[in-house]
XYZ file of N, CA and C in Angstrom:
450
model
N -10.170 -30.452 -1.720
C -8.792 -29.997 -1.692
C -8.791 -28.560 -2.028
N -8.019 -27.821 -1.224
C -7.893 -26.357 -1.341
C -7.117 -25.976 -2.552
N -7.506 -24.877 -3.091
C -6.713 -24.381 -4.175
C -5.617 -23.387 -3.650
N -4.657 -23.025 -4.483
C -3.574 -22.097 -3.953
C -4.377 -20.742 -3.557
N -5.479 -20.367 -4.228
C -6.051 -19.046 -3.824
C -6.568 -19.192 -2.430
N -7.181 -20.412 -2.144
C -7.822 -20.670 -0.759
C -6.724 -20.519 0.246
N -5.492 -21.189 0.048
C -4.423 -21.190 0.858
C -3.933 -19.747 1.272
N -3.793 -18.999 0.091
C -3.404 -17.542 0.297
C -4.342 -16.854 1.163
N -5.601 -17.007 0.759
C -6.769 -16.371 1.481
C -6.705 -16.594 3.001
N -6.528 -17.852 3.370
C -6.378 -18.287 4.728
C -5.247 -17.728 5.386
N -4.157 -17.810 4.776
C -2.868 -17.154 5.317
C -3.020 -15.670 5.680
N -3.668 -14.980 4.638
C -3.964 -13.563 4.834
C -4.861 -13.263 5.968
N -5.978 -13.984 6.044
C -6.921 -13.794 7.139
C -6.245 -14.062 8.516
N -5.599 -15.163 8.606
C -4.856 -15.536 9.821
C -3.836 -14.321 10.078
N -3.141 -13.839 9.232
C -2.078 -12.859 9.287
C -2.782 -11.602 9.898
N -3.830 -11.161 9.342
C -4.686 -10.082 9.737
C -5.042 -10.112 11.106
N -5.518 -11.407 11.497
C -6.041 -11.455 12.866
C -5.010 -11.420 13.958
N -3.847 -12.151 13.579
C -2.674 -12.133 14.481
C -2.060 -10.749 14.573
N -1.994 -10.078 13.364
C -1.221 -8.724 13.446
C -2.096 -7.730 14.166
N -3.514 -7.915 14.112
C -4.343 -7.016 14.968
C -4.094 -7.203 16.455
N -4.039 -8.490 16.722
C -3.735 -8.816 18.260
C -2.420 -8.219 18.563
N -1.326 -8.449 17.795
C -0.038 -7.860 18.113
C 0.025 -6.353 18.254
N -0.643 -5.742 17.227
C -0.742 -4.289 17.234
C -1.429 -3.799 18.489
N -2.617 -4.348 18.828
C -3.374 -3.950 20.032
C -2.437 -4.005 21.131
N -1.897 -5.302 21.360
C -1.231 -5.431 22.696
C 0.066 -4.721 22.696
N 0.759 -4.452 21.522
C 1.784 -3.632 21.465
C 1.582 -2.278 22.002
N 0.392 -1.644 21.524
C -0.015 -0.438 21.828
C -0.352 -0.249 23.323
N -0.908 -1.291 23.889
C -1.132 -1.353 25.301
C 0.270 -1.177 26.175
N 1.306 -1.546 25.544
C 2.581 -1.492 26.194
C 3.432 -0.349 25.627
N 2.867 0.545 24.907
C 3.591 1.540 24.183
C 4.812 0.996 23.384
N 4.439 0.001 22.557
C 5.433 -0.647 21.603
C 4.745 -0.743 20.255
N 5.573 -0.292 19.204
C 5.206 -0.400 17.771
C 5.219 -1.996 17.398
N 4.640 -2.382 16.426
C 4.852 -3.692 15.904
C 6.290 -4.118 15.740
N 7.070 -3.180 15.048
C 8.451 -3.509 14.983
C 9.209 -3.484 16.166
N 8.937 -2.768 17.235
C 9.528 -2.874 18.427
C 9.075 -4.197 19.273
N 7.931 -4.797 19.047
C 7.422 -5.864 19.531
C 8.184 -7.041 18.850
N 8.445 -6.931 17.568
C 9.149 -8.011 16.810
C 10.632 -8.080 17.625
N 11.238 -6.912 17.679
C 12.619 -6.833 18.313
C 12.678 -7.605 19.640
N 11.555 -7.225 20.474
C 11.642 -7.926 21.803
C 11.383 -9.511 21.714
N 10.721 -9.877 20.632
C 10.446 -11.246 20.392
C 11.709 -12.011 19.931
N 12.446 -11.265 19.166
C 13.698 -11.852 18.659
C 14.701 -11.988 19.733
N 14.833 -10.887 20.549
C 15.880 -10.871 21.470
C 15.744 -11.502 22.821
N 14.411 -12.085 22.901
C 14.057 -12.540 24.291
C 14.963 -13.933 24.701
N 15.621 -14.464 23.723
C 16.554 -15.564 24.077
C 17.846 -15.487 23.382
N 18.270 -14.244 23.081
C 19.535 -14.329 22.303
C 20.239 -12.912 22.328
N 21.489 -12.880 21.972
C 22.252 -11.608 21.778
C 22.426 -11.561 20.314
N 22.300 -10.386 19.609
C 22.349 -10.273 18.183
C 23.157 -9.065 17.805
N 23.875 -9.086 16.749
C 24.478 -7.908 16.144
C 23.356 -7.033 15.512
N 23.475 -5.756 15.625
C 22.555 -4.813 15.175
C 22.321 -5.050 13.601
N 23.302 -5.277 12.968
C 23.309 -5.472 11.508
C 22.398 -6.795 11.172
N 22.589 -7.859 11.832
C 21.862 -8.998 11.816
C 20.307 -8.736 11.994
N 20.089 -8.157 13.200
C 18.680 -7.786 13.391
C 18.021 -6.925 12.389
N 18.831 -5.816 11.909
C 18.371 -4.888 10.880
C 17.932 -5.740 9.516
N 18.853 -6.680 9.153
C 18.697 -7.478 7.943
C 17.431 -8.317 8.116
N 17.280 -8.976 9.262
C 16.128 -9.851 9.433
C 14.797 -9.044 9.424
N 14.809 -7.901 9.955
C 13.609 -7.027 9.970
C 13.419 -6.246 8.703
N 14.400 -6.174 7.822
C 14.278 -5.496 6.622
C 14.480 -4.012 6.774
N 15.218 -3.560 7.724
C 15.510 -2.175 8.000
C 16.926 -1.779 7.714
N 17.101 -0.488 7.476
C 18.604 -0.147 7.514
C 19.231 0.028 8.757
N 20.441 -0.050 8.845
C 21.274 -0.053 10.173
C 20.991 1.297 10.930
N 20.868 2.458 10.266
C 20.520 3.654 11.003
C 19.195 3.737 11.587
N 18.099 3.137 10.984
C 16.769 2.904 11.507
C 16.796 1.978 12.706
N 17.590 0.897 12.497
C 17.571 -0.117 13.483
C 18.308 0.545 14.781
N 19.355 1.392 14.640
C 20.074 1.936 15.730
C 19.093 2.893 16.392
N 18.228 3.640 15.702
C 17.390 4.418 16.398
C 16.286 3.732 17.282
N 15.857 2.559 16.727
C 14.952 1.768 17.499
C 15.554 1.250 18.763
N 16.784 0.858 18.580
C 17.586 0.236 19.608
C 17.821 1.424 20.872
N 18.322 2.620 20.308
C 18.392 3.726 21.166
C 17.204 4.134 21.934
N 16.078 4.000 21.321
C 14.859 4.427 21.952
C 14.475 3.243 23.102
N 14.766 1.983 22.761
C 14.448 0.916 23.666
C 15.445 0.997 24.802
N 16.644 1.452 24.437
C 17.711 1.483 25.521
C 17.348 2.552 26.636
N 16.825 3.753 26.066
C 16.433 4.860 26.958
C 15.254 4.382 27.823
N 14.358 3.354 27.271
C 13.243 2.995 28.190
C 13.927 1.905 29.187
N 15.026 1.327 28.938
C 15.692 0.359 29.880
C 15.313 -1.030 29.517
N 14.911 -1.155 28.187
C 14.646 -2.558 27.784
C 15.677 -3.362 27.013
N 16.592 -2.568 26.361
C 17.684 -3.137 25.686
C 19.006 -2.593 26.166
N 20.113 -3.281 25.827
C 21.415 -2.573 25.999
C 22.314 -3.255 24.856
N 23.393 -2.627 24.803
C 24.409 -3.037 23.941
C 25.711 -3.526 24.747
N 26.389 -4.494 24.132
C 27.601 -5.109 24.929
C 28.434 -5.723 23.969
N 29.716 -6.057 24.424
C 30.569 -6.710 23.600
C 30.280 -8.223 23.621
N 30.495 -8.874 22.579
C 30.342 -10.299 22.468
C 31.430 -10.867 23.325
N 30.998 -11.966 24.197
C 31.899 -12.482 25.023
C 32.979 -13.231 24.482
N 32.775 -13.751 23.217
C 33.826 -14.554 22.643
C 34.663 -13.673 21.674
N 34.137 -12.494 21.227
C 34.929 -11.681 20.319
C 34.673 -10.251 20.701
N 35.472 -9.611 21.488
C 35.305 -8.245 22.158
C 35.128 -7.299 21.053
N 35.428 -7.492 19.874
C 35.347 -6.503 18.733
C 33.931 -6.400 18.326
N 33.132 -7.295 18.582
C 31.690 -7.311 18.044
C 30.784 -6.802 19.115
N 29.831 -5.885 18.697
C 29.001 -5.297 19.608
C 27.612 -5.884 19.275
N 26.939 -6.257 20.374
C 25.588 -7.124 20.322
C 24.596 -6.244 21.116
N 23.376 -6.447 20.798
C 22.194 -5.956 21.392
C 21.543 -7.042 22.218
N 20.991 -6.753 23.368
C 20.402 -7.887 24.149
C 19.397 -7.192 25.146
N 18.587 -8.035 25.613
C 17.455 -7.454 26.552
C 18.104 -7.312 27.974
N 17.434 -6.314 28.648
C 17.899 -6.186 30.117
C 16.795 -6.930 30.874
N 16.943 -6.977 32.302
C 15.959 -7.744 32.969
C 14.618 -7.004 32.862
N 14.526 -5.626 32.853
C 13.247 -5.074 32.596
C 12.684 -5.389 31.150
N 13.410 -5.427 30.085
C 12.981 -5.919 28.856
C 12.533 -7.330 28.761
N 13.248 -8.189 29.381
C 12.844 -9.704 29.584
C 11.425 -9.731 30.213
N 11.346 -8.878 31.287
C 10.061 -8.830 32.133
C 8.846 -8.390 31.208
N 9.067 -7.391 30.418
C 8.201 -6.775 29.630
C 7.801 -7.829 28.534
N 8.741 -8.466 27.916
C 8.593 -9.428 26.830
C 7.659 -10.594 27.431
N 7.863 -10.950 28.779
C 7.163 -12.167 29.193
C 5.638 -11.621 29.390
N 5.455 -10.424 29.826
C 4.106 -9.964 30.109
C 3.251 -9.853 28.715
N 4.082 -9.309 27.691
C 3.540 -9.329 26.379
C 3.198 -10.603 25.847
N 4.071 -11.477 25.964
C 3.859 -12.912 25.530
C 2.658 -13.604 26.188
N 2.363 -13.273 27.492
C 1.289 -13.743 28.204
C 0.065 -13.120 27.797
N 0.125 -11.892 27.429
C -1.074 -11.193 26.886
C -1.467 -11.696 25.559
N -0.511 -11.934 24.653
C -0.678 -12.488 23.331
C -1.300 -13.884 23.460
N -0.764 -14.739 24.334
C -1.302 -16.043 24.497
C -2.736 -15.987 24.820
N -3.057 -15.041 25.856
C -4.541 -14.915 26.244
C -5.461 -14.526 25.127
N -4.954 -13.531 24.400
C -5.741 -13.040 23.272
C -5.945 -13.923 22.155
N -5.063 -14.819 21.972
C -5.228 -15.847 20.842
C -5.945 -17.141 21.331
N -6.060 -17.269 22.641
C -6.638 -18.478 23.234
C -8.007 -18.746 22.641
N -8.922 -17.862 22.502
C -10.113 -18.237 21.788
C -10.021 -18.861 20.563
N -9.099 -18.458 19.725
C -8.776 -19.111 18.318
C -8.142 -20.608 18.537
N -7.039 -20.454 19.225
C -6.224 -21.789 19.513
C -6.960 -22.722 20.292
N -7.780 -22.243 21.116
C -8.557 -23.120 22.071
C -9.544 -24.020 21.360
N -9.879 -23.709 20.108
C -10.841 -24.389 19.409
C -10.190 -25.729 18.740
N -8.878 -25.730 18.930
C -8.113 -26.918 18.308
C -7.820 -27.956 19.394
N -7.842 -29.186 18.957
C -7.363 -30.260 19.887
C -5.813 -30.376 19.910
N -5.260 -31.085 20.702
C -3.761 -31.216 20.788
C -3.158 -31.501 19.410
N -3.755 -32.581 18.752
C -3.244 -33.036 17.526
C -3.284 -31.998 16.533
N -4.411 -31.147 16.433
C -4.585 -30.116 15.481
C -3.474 -28.972 15.794
N -3.283 -28.633 17.047
C -2.239 -27.738 17.414
C -0.896 -28.172 16.905
N -0.574 -29.385 17.127
C 0.785 -29.952 16.508
C 0.902 -29.810 15.083
N -0.213 -30.223 14.421
C -0.168 -30.129 12.924
C -0.023 -28.507 12.459
N -0.725 -27.728 13.225
C -0.665 -26.355 12.843
C 0.632 -25.818 12.937
N 1.406 -26.106 14.133
C 2.698 -25.738 14.280
C 3.630 -26.186 13.236
N 3.514 -27.547 12.891
C 4.346 -28.154 11.864
C 4.144 -27.439 10.573
N 2.851 -27.301 10.113
C 2.589 -26.599 8.867
C 3.169 -25.148 8.711
N 2.977 -24.471 9.839
C 3.427 -23.141 9.840
C 5.004 -23.076 9.870
N 5.607 -23.920 10.525
C 7.067 -24.087 10.501
C 7.482 -24.324 9.058
N 6.799 -25.216 8.356
C 7.206 -25.598 6.892
C 6.930 -24.353 6.125
N 5.818 -23.554 6.290
C 5.633 -22.362 5.503
C 6.689 -21.273 5.840
N 6.988 -21.065 7.064
C 8.070 -20.094 7.440
C 9.417 -20.535 7.102
N 9.768 -21.760 6.993
C 11.146 -22.108 6.607
C 11.430 -22.008 5.251
N 10.440 -21.819 4.482
C 10.567 -21.535 2.996
C 10.613 -19.934 2.729
N 10.464 -19.216 3.591
C 10.557 -17.834 3.541
C 12.062 -17.315 3.513
N 12.368 -16.485 2.496
C 13.758 -15.864 2.459
C 14.133 -15.085 3.762
N 13.247 -14.420 4.275
C 13.422 -13.626 5.472
C 13.609 -14.507 6.544
N 12.980 -15.607 6.841
C 13.067 -16.405 8.022
C 14.444 -17.153 7.838
N 14.984 -17.510 6.657
C 16.291 -18.060 6.589
C 17.315 -17.095 7.141
N 17.024 -15.764 7.015
C 18.155 -14.831 7.390
C 17.900 -14.429 8.983
N 16.999 -15.133 9.583
C 16.662 -14.908 10.879
C 17.922 -15.189 11.877
N 18.040 -14.437 12.898
C 19.225 -14.568 13.752
C 19.150 -15.857 14.627
N 18.324 -16.756 14.397
C 18.202 -18.003 15.077
C 16.845 -18.395 15.369
N 16.648 -19.612 16.023
C 15.201 -19.935 16.360
C 14.738 -19.213 17.616
N 13.491 -19.086 17.689
C 12.848 -18.449 18.886
C 12.480 -19.581 19.873
N 12.443 -19.180 21.031
C 11.944 -20.116 22.082
C 10.522 -19.870 22.550
N 10.035 -20.510 23.532
C 8.876 -20.423 24.165
C 7.563 -20.260 23.290
N 7.109 -21.532 23.011
C 5.825 -21.530 22.146
C 4.676 -21.761 23.170
């Protein structure tokens, strides 16, 4: 049976591995890790900037600057909420969605050597366990909704 220290060590090692992949792939597409996270969050939803800032742990002015830069690149845009015209949301443009798909494919290929060692039952168990670990995180509870495309 693993000790709490073993679990923390394994989580940290896995985080370093995945963060390294994300940082490298983000750099290949001229995206910071934070910009990569924004694309991941927005690939299947529209979100208020304040919600996005809270989830990422950034202040609203920093988040607005990130959105402005992505908007200049044609990746994101702002628009009125279809149900409440007073609310402004940020969402991906077609170019942003296409870039997010390319990045997702690159990440999947980069992680394949590690995930490919697992059989389907182990993969299911890993997803379930990671979902449990993430669901207990205060930041995850503040997330603007579930993500798609596993």
